[in-house]
C-alpha cells in the first residue's frame, strides 16, 4: 500500500470513529490528507536530491575546481528553493545555509557568514576556493540535517498551502531586486525553482477548490510567468545572467509575480485554513 493510501486509511478510520459534530470538521481535514501526503513526498525527494547534489558541489569546492563548482552552484540550490516554505521552518538551518552578507555586522568579512552565499562569494568575487573547505563541510552537514528533519516532520497544512503565495511574495519583495545571488547572478534559476514549488502546491490542492474561474486565472498567470522565463533560457537548459535583464524586464516580471502572489494568498481561506 502506498504512503498516501496508508494516511488516507488512517484518517478515514478516525473520521468513522467520531460523532456527527466532529465529523464535519474532520471531513474537511480528510480532504487535505492526500495532497499533504503527496507534497511531503515531493519535499522529501528534493531534500534527498539536495544532499546528493551538494555532495558533488562540495567535492568540487574542496578539490579546488572553481569552474566546476560554479557550474554546480545554481542547479544544486534549485532543490532548496523549491521546498523553501518547509526548509524555513527550521530557522537555524535556514540562517546557516541561506543567509546573506547583509545579515552580518562585518558583511562578507564576517567569519560567521557561511552557507551557499559565502561559497558563492568566494567562487565569483575571489574566483577561488581558498578558505572555503570549512564552509563547504558545514553546508553539507546542514543539508543532511535538513533531510533528516524533513523526514520526521508533520507538515502543517496552513504552512504548506500558504507556501504557494510565500514563494511568490519572496521573489516579488526581495529577490526581484537581484540581492539573492548577487555574486553569481544566477537569480533566474532561483526564480524558476520558486515558481515550480509554488505551482506544485497549487496543483496538489486545486481539486479542492470550487471556483473554476479562479483556477483558470491562476493557471493562465503561471503560464505567463513561465513564458517570460523562457525568454532568458540558454541552450544548455540554464538561464542567462540576471544582469542581462533591463529595468523594464524586471518590472514586467515583478508585475506578473505580484499578481500571482495576490491570487495565491487566498488559497488558505478557500480551503478553510484561515
Tab-separated table of C-alpha atoms in Angstrom:
chain	number	residue	atom	x	y	z
A	1	UNK	CA	0.000	0.000	0.000
A	2	UNK	CA	1.355	3.456	-0.921
A	3	UNK	CA	2.223	6.083	1.690
A	4	UNK	CA	-0.710	8.227	0.543
A	5	UNK	CA	-3.194	5.372	0.811
A	6	UNK	CA	-1.991	4.487	4.307
A	7	UNK	CA	-2.506	8.064	5.502
A	8	UNK	CA	-5.916	8.175	3.857
A	9	UNK	CA	-6.975	4.921	5.521
A	10	UNK	CA	-5.840	6.044	8.961
A	11	UNK	CA	-7.644	9.362	8.683
A	12	UNK	CA	-10.786	7.659	7.408
A	13	UNK	CA	-10.759	5.399	10.454
A	14	UNK	CA	-10.597	8.467	12.677
A	15	UNK	CA	-13.488	10.048	10.793
A	16	UNK	CA	-15.679	6.993	11.267
A	17	UNK	CA	-14.959	6.896	14.994
A	18	UNK	CA	-16.202	10.407	15.802
A	19	UNK	CA	-19.669	11.825	16.286
A	20	UNK	CA	-21.656	13.930	13.789
A	21	UNK	CA	-20.494	17.290	15.165
A	22	UNK	CA	-16.866	16.305	14.926
A	23	UNK	CA	-17.277	14.545	11.599
A	24	UNK	CA	-17.913	17.704	9.576
A	25	UNK	CA	-14.659	19.266	10.768
A	26	UNK	CA	-12.766	16.017	10.337
A	27	UNK	CA	-14.150	15.639	6.816
A	28	UNK	CA	-12.514	18.919	5.852
A	29	UNK	CA	-9.228	17.657	7.265
A	30	UNK	CA	-9.654	14.354	5.470
A	31	UNK	CA	-9.755	16.119	2.108
A	32	UNK	CA	-6.321	17.589	2.816
A	33	UNK	CA	-4.693	14.233	3.577
A	34	UNK	CA	-3.845	13.161	0.051
A	35	UNK	CA	-2.385	16.465	-1.224
A	36	UNK	CA	-0.412	16.863	2.007
A	37	UNK	CA	0.977	13.348	1.676
A	38	UNK	CA	1.920	13.951	-1.942
A	39	UNK	CA	3.560	17.239	-1.042
A	40	UNK	CA	5.614	15.580	1.676
A	41	UNK	CA	6.846	13.075	-0.894
A	42	UNK	CA	7.735	15.976	-3.210
A	43	UNK	CA	9.678	17.730	-0.445
A	44	UNK	CA	11.422	14.521	0.613
A	45	UNK	CA	12.531	13.864	-2.953
A	46	UNK	CA	14.043	17.328	-3.315
A	47	UNK	CA	15.639	17.201	0.138
A	48	UNK	CA	17.331	13.926	-0.835
A	49	UNK	CA	18.380	15.361	-4.210
A	50	UNK	CA	19.765	18.408	-2.400
A	51	UNK	CA	22.027	16.138	-0.363
A	52	UNK	CA	23.238	14.312	-3.469
A	53	UNK	CA	23.926	17.478	-5.455
A	54	UNK	CA	25.504	19.279	-2.502
A	55	UNK	CA	27.934	16.405	-2.092
A	56	UNK	CA	29.098	16.930	-5.677
A	57	UNK	CA	29.237	20.692	-5.220
A	58	UNK	CA	31.233	20.422	-2.001
A	59	UNK	CA	33.635	17.919	-3.568
A	60	UNK	CA	34.347	20.362	-6.396
A	61	UNK	CA	34.929	23.177	-3.903
A	62	UNK	CA	37.292	21.108	-1.765
A	63	UNK	CA	39.164	19.904	-4.839
A	64	UNK	CA	39.767	23.480	-5.917
A	65	UNK	CA	37.726	23.052	-9.101
A	66	UNK	CA	36.429	26.601	-9.378
A	67	UNK	CA	34.681	26.360	-12.739
A	68	UNK	CA	33.061	23.041	-11.932
A	69	UNK	CA	31.849	24.364	-8.582
A	70	UNK	CA	30.410	27.420	-10.338
A	71	UNK	CA	28.523	25.202	-12.783
A	72	UNK	CA	27.014	23.193	-9.911
A	73	UNK	CA	26.017	26.121	-7.702
A	74	UNK	CA	22.685	27.116	-9.267
A	75	UNK	CA	21.422	23.596	-10.107
A	76	UNK	CA	22.129	22.494	-6.535
A	77	UNK	CA	20.326	25.441	-4.965
A	78	UNK	CA	17.202	24.807	-7.042
A	79	UNK	CA	16.229	21.897	-4.783
A	80	UNK	CA	16.369	24.152	-1.734
A	81	UNK	CA	14.403	26.915	-3.423
A	82	UNK	CA	11.622	24.524	-4.487
A	83	UNK	CA	10.953	23.486	-0.884
A	84	UNK	CA	11.765	26.766	0.844
A	85	UNK	CA	8.449	27.066	2.761
A	86	UNK	CA	9.320	23.855	4.601
A	87	UNK	CA	13.061	24.481	4.838
A	88	UNK	CA	12.387	27.840	6.507
A	89	UNK	CA	10.529	26.088	9.332
A	90	UNK	CA	14.000	25.158	10.608
A	91	UNK	CA	15.238	28.671	11.255
A	92	UNK	CA	18.679	27.621	12.465
A	93	UNK	CA	19.396	25.693	9.269
A	94	UNK	CA	17.899	28.372	7.033
A	95	UNK	CA	20.178	31.002	8.567
A	96	UNK	CA	23.193	28.726	8.359
A	97	UNK	CA	22.605	27.695	4.745
A	98	UNK	CA	20.919	30.641	3.063
A	99	UNK	CA	21.751	33.888	4.887
A	100	UNK	CA	23.340	36.812	3.074
A	101	UNK	CA	26.272	39.046	3.907
A	102	UNK	CA	23.876	41.831	4.913
A	103	UNK	CA	22.797	39.719	7.894
A	104	UNK	CA	26.253	40.036	9.485
A	105	UNK	CA	27.984	43.002	11.075
A	106	UNK	CA	31.159	42.663	9.019
A	107	UNK	CA	29.448	41.557	5.824
A	108	UNK	CA	31.493	39.211	3.656
A	109	UNK	CA	34.431	39.556	6.042
A	110	UNK	CA	32.431	38.189	8.961
A	111	UNK	CA	33.600	34.642	9.805
A	112	UNK	CA	30.026	33.718	10.770
A	113	UNK	CA	28.802	34.399	7.223
A	114	UNK	CA	28.535	30.912	5.745
A	115	UNK	CA	26.336	28.695	3.623
A	116	UNK	CA	25.631	28.848	-0.079
A	117	UNK	CA	26.182	32.572	-0.425
A	118	UNK	CA	29.538	32.607	1.392
A	119	UNK	CA	30.792	29.973	-1.027
A	120	UNK	CA	29.213	31.869	-3.914
A	121	UNK	CA	31.158	34.970	-2.841
A	122	UNK	CA	34.449	33.069	-2.853
A	123	UNK	CA	33.834	31.448	-6.223
A	124	UNK	CA	32.761	34.551	-8.121
A	125	UNK	CA	34.275	37.526	-6.312
A	126	UNK	CA	37.563	35.845	-5.470
A	127	UNK	CA	37.492	33.287	-8.279
A	128	UNK	CA	38.954	30.887	-5.753
A	129	UNK	CA	38.092	28.081	-3.356
A	130	UNK	CA	40.745	29.157	-0.866
A	131	UNK	CA	39.404	29.150	2.675
A	132	UNK	CA	36.103	27.543	1.695
A	133	UNK	CA	36.639	23.985	2.949
A	134	UNK	CA	35.139	24.617	6.374
A	135	UNK	CA	32.120	26.407	4.915
A	136	UNK	CA	31.632	23.591	2.426
A	137	UNK	CA	31.734	20.932	5.150
A	138	UNK	CA	29.252	22.868	7.269
A	139	UNK	CA	26.904	23.334	4.324
A	140	UNK	CA	26.866	19.609	3.599
A	141	UNK	CA	26.266	18.795	7.271
A	142	UNK	CA	23.346	21.263	7.346
A	143	UNK	CA	21.838	19.838	4.166
A	144	UNK	CA	21.972	16.325	5.599
A	145	UNK	CA	20.414	17.592	8.823
A	146	UNK	CA	17.601	19.212	6.831
A	147	UNK	CA	16.954	15.957	5.005
A	148	UNK	CA	16.657	14.094	8.307
A	149	UNK	CA	14.365	16.679	9.869
A	150	UNK	CA	12.048	16.750	6.865
A	151	UNK	CA	11.569	13.004	7.149
A	152	UNK	CA	10.349	13.371	10.743
A	153	UNK	CA	8.225	16.476	10.228
A	154	UNK	CA	4.438	16.587	10.365
A	155	UNK	CA	3.582	19.127	7.681
A	156	UNK	CA	1.215	21.877	8.960
A	157	UNK	CA	-1.478	22.279	6.258
A	158	UNK	CA	-1.690	26.049	6.706
A	159	UNK	CA	2.077	26.358	6.158
A	160	UNK	CA	2.026	24.136	3.089
A	161	UNK	CA	-0.937	25.867	1.452
A	162	UNK	CA	0.331	29.318	2.416
A	163	UNK	CA	3.693	28.420	0.920
A	164	UNK	CA	2.327	28.840	-2.600
A	165	UNK	CA	1.930	32.574	-2.017
A	166	UNK	CA	5.035	32.905	0.176
A	167	UNK	CA	7.304	31.681	-2.607
A	168	UNK	CA	5.889	34.266	-4.990
A	169	UNK	CA	5.958	37.032	-2.390
A	170	UNK	CA	9.641	36.420	-1.668
A	171	UNK	CA	10.518	36.788	-5.323
A	172	UNK	CA	8.449	39.953	-5.676
A	173	UNK	CA	9.506	41.564	-2.391
A	174	UNK	CA	13.250	40.907	-2.329
A	175	UNK	CA	14.638	38.572	-4.967
A	176	UNK	CA	13.497	40.584	-7.984
A	177	UNK	CA	15.997	43.260	-6.954
A	178	UNK	CA	18.827	40.809	-7.527
A	179	UNK	CA	20.017	40.684	-3.937
A	180	UNK	CA	19.820	36.887	-3.594
A	181	UNK	CA	22.571	35.680	-5.926
A	182	UNK	CA	24.419	38.972	-6.107
A	183	UNK	CA	27.823	37.465	-6.943
A	184	UNK	CA	26.920	34.737	-9.436
A	185	UNK	CA	23.884	36.476	-10.989
A	186	UNK	CA	22.118	33.104	-11.192
A	187	UNK	CA	18.895	34.626	-9.836
A	188	UNK	CA	16.693	33.268	-12.616
A	189	UNK	CA	17.483	29.706	-11.548
A	190	UNK	CA	16.109	30.541	-8.099
A	191	UNK	CA	13.057	32.237	-9.583
A	192	UNK	CA	12.150	29.190	-11.646
A	193	UNK	CA	12.600	26.913	-8.626
A	194	UNK	CA	10.359	29.154	-6.513
A	195	UNK	CA	7.746	29.174	-9.267
A	196	UNK	CA	7.949	25.379	-9.544
A	197	UNK	CA	7.480	24.962	-5.800
A	198	UNK	CA	4.533	27.339	-5.765
A	199	UNK	CA	2.841	25.713	-8.737
A	200	UNK	CA	3.286	22.253	-7.209
A	201	UNK	CA	1.319	23.314	-4.130
A	202	UNK	CA	-1.383	24.897	-6.253
A	203	UNK	CA	-1.711	21.821	-8.480
A	204	UNK	CA	-1.985	19.468	-5.497
A	205	UNK	CA	-4.756	21.436	-3.777
A	206	UNK	CA	-6.529	22.624	-6.928
A	207	UNK	CA	-9.042	19.716	-6.904
A	208	UNK	CA	-10.384	21.014	-3.582
A	209	UNK	CA	-11.165	24.477	-4.939
A	210	UNK	CA	-14.691	25.031	-6.195
A	211	UNK	CA	-14.049	28.067	-8.376
A	212	UNK	CA	-13.254	27.298	-11.997
A	213	UNK	CA	-12.762	30.961	-12.902
A	214	UNK	CA	-10.141	31.381	-10.159
A	215	UNK	CA	-8.342	28.203	-11.208
A	216	UNK	CA	-8.273	29.285	-14.849
A	217	UNK	CA	-6.904	32.718	-13.905
A	218	UNK	CA	-4.117	31.298	-11.742
A	219	UNK	CA	-3.148	28.753	-14.390
A	220	UNK	CA	-3.057	31.490	-17.025
A	221	UNK	CA	-0.839	33.682	-14.856
A	222	UNK	CA	1.533	30.800	-14.143
A	223	UNK	CA	1.768	30.246	-17.900
A	224	UNK	CA	2.622	33.937	-18.354
A	225	UNK	CA	5.398	33.778	-15.752
A	226	UNK	CA	6.964	30.728	-17.332
A	227	UNK	CA	6.687	32.292	-20.780
A	228	UNK	CA	8.681	35.270	-19.531
A	229	UNK	CA	11.357	32.983	-18.088
A	230	UNK	CA	11.646	31.095	-21.371
A	231	UNK	CA	12.930	34.279	-22.997
A	232	UNK	CA	16.058	34.032	-20.857
A	233	UNK	CA	16.775	30.304	-21.137
A	234	UNK	CA	20.077	29.133	-22.565
A	235	UNK	CA	20.630	26.196	-24.882
A	236	UNK	CA	22.027	24.057	-22.064
A	237	UNK	CA	18.844	24.374	-20.006
A	238	UNK	CA	20.062	27.150	-17.757
A	239	UNK	CA	19.483	30.891	-17.749
A	240	UNK	CA	21.344	33.999	-18.785
A	241	UNK	CA	22.989	36.192	-16.180
A	242	UNK	CA	20.483	38.318	-14.309
A	243	UNK	CA	22.412	41.447	-15.291
A	244	UNK	CA	21.140	40.981	-18.847
A	245	UNK	CA	17.605	41.884	-17.767
A	246	UNK	CA	16.711	45.533	-18.176
A	247	UNK	CA	14.775	47.508	-15.575
A	248	UNK	CA	11.710	47.123	-17.789
A	249	UNK	CA	12.227	43.341	-17.942
A	250	UNK	CA	12.287	43.227	-14.165
A	251	UNK	CA	9.182	45.376	-13.834
A	252	UNK	CA	7.225	43.156	-16.207
A	253	UNK	CA	8.274	40.028	-14.342
A	254	UNK	CA	7.580	41.669	-10.981
A	255	UNK	CA	4.061	42.647	-12.018
A	256	UNK	CA	3.200	39.090	-13.037
A	257	UNK	CA	4.698	37.629	-9.868
A	258	UNK	CA	2.831	40.119	-7.678
A	259	UNK	CA	-0.452	39.229	-9.374
A	260	UNK	CA	0.127	35.548	-8.704
A	261	UNK	CA	1.136	36.218	-5.109
A	262	UNK	CA	-2.107	38.099	-4.501
A	263	UNK	CA	-4.215	35.339	-6.042
A	264	UNK	CA	-2.429	32.534	-4.211
A	265	UNK	CA	-2.726	34.378	-0.898
A	266	UNK	CA	-6.430	33.466	-0.958
A	267	UNK	CA	-5.763	29.711	-1.057
A	268	UNK	CA	-5.794	29.234	2.703
A	269	UNK	CA	-9.171	30.902	3.037
A	270	UNK	CA	-10.588	28.950	0.123
A	271	UNK	CA	-9.541	25.724	1.822
A	272	UNK	CA	-10.837	26.738	5.239
A	273	UNK	CA	-7.431	27.200	6.798
A	274	UNK	CA	-7.900	30.783	7.908
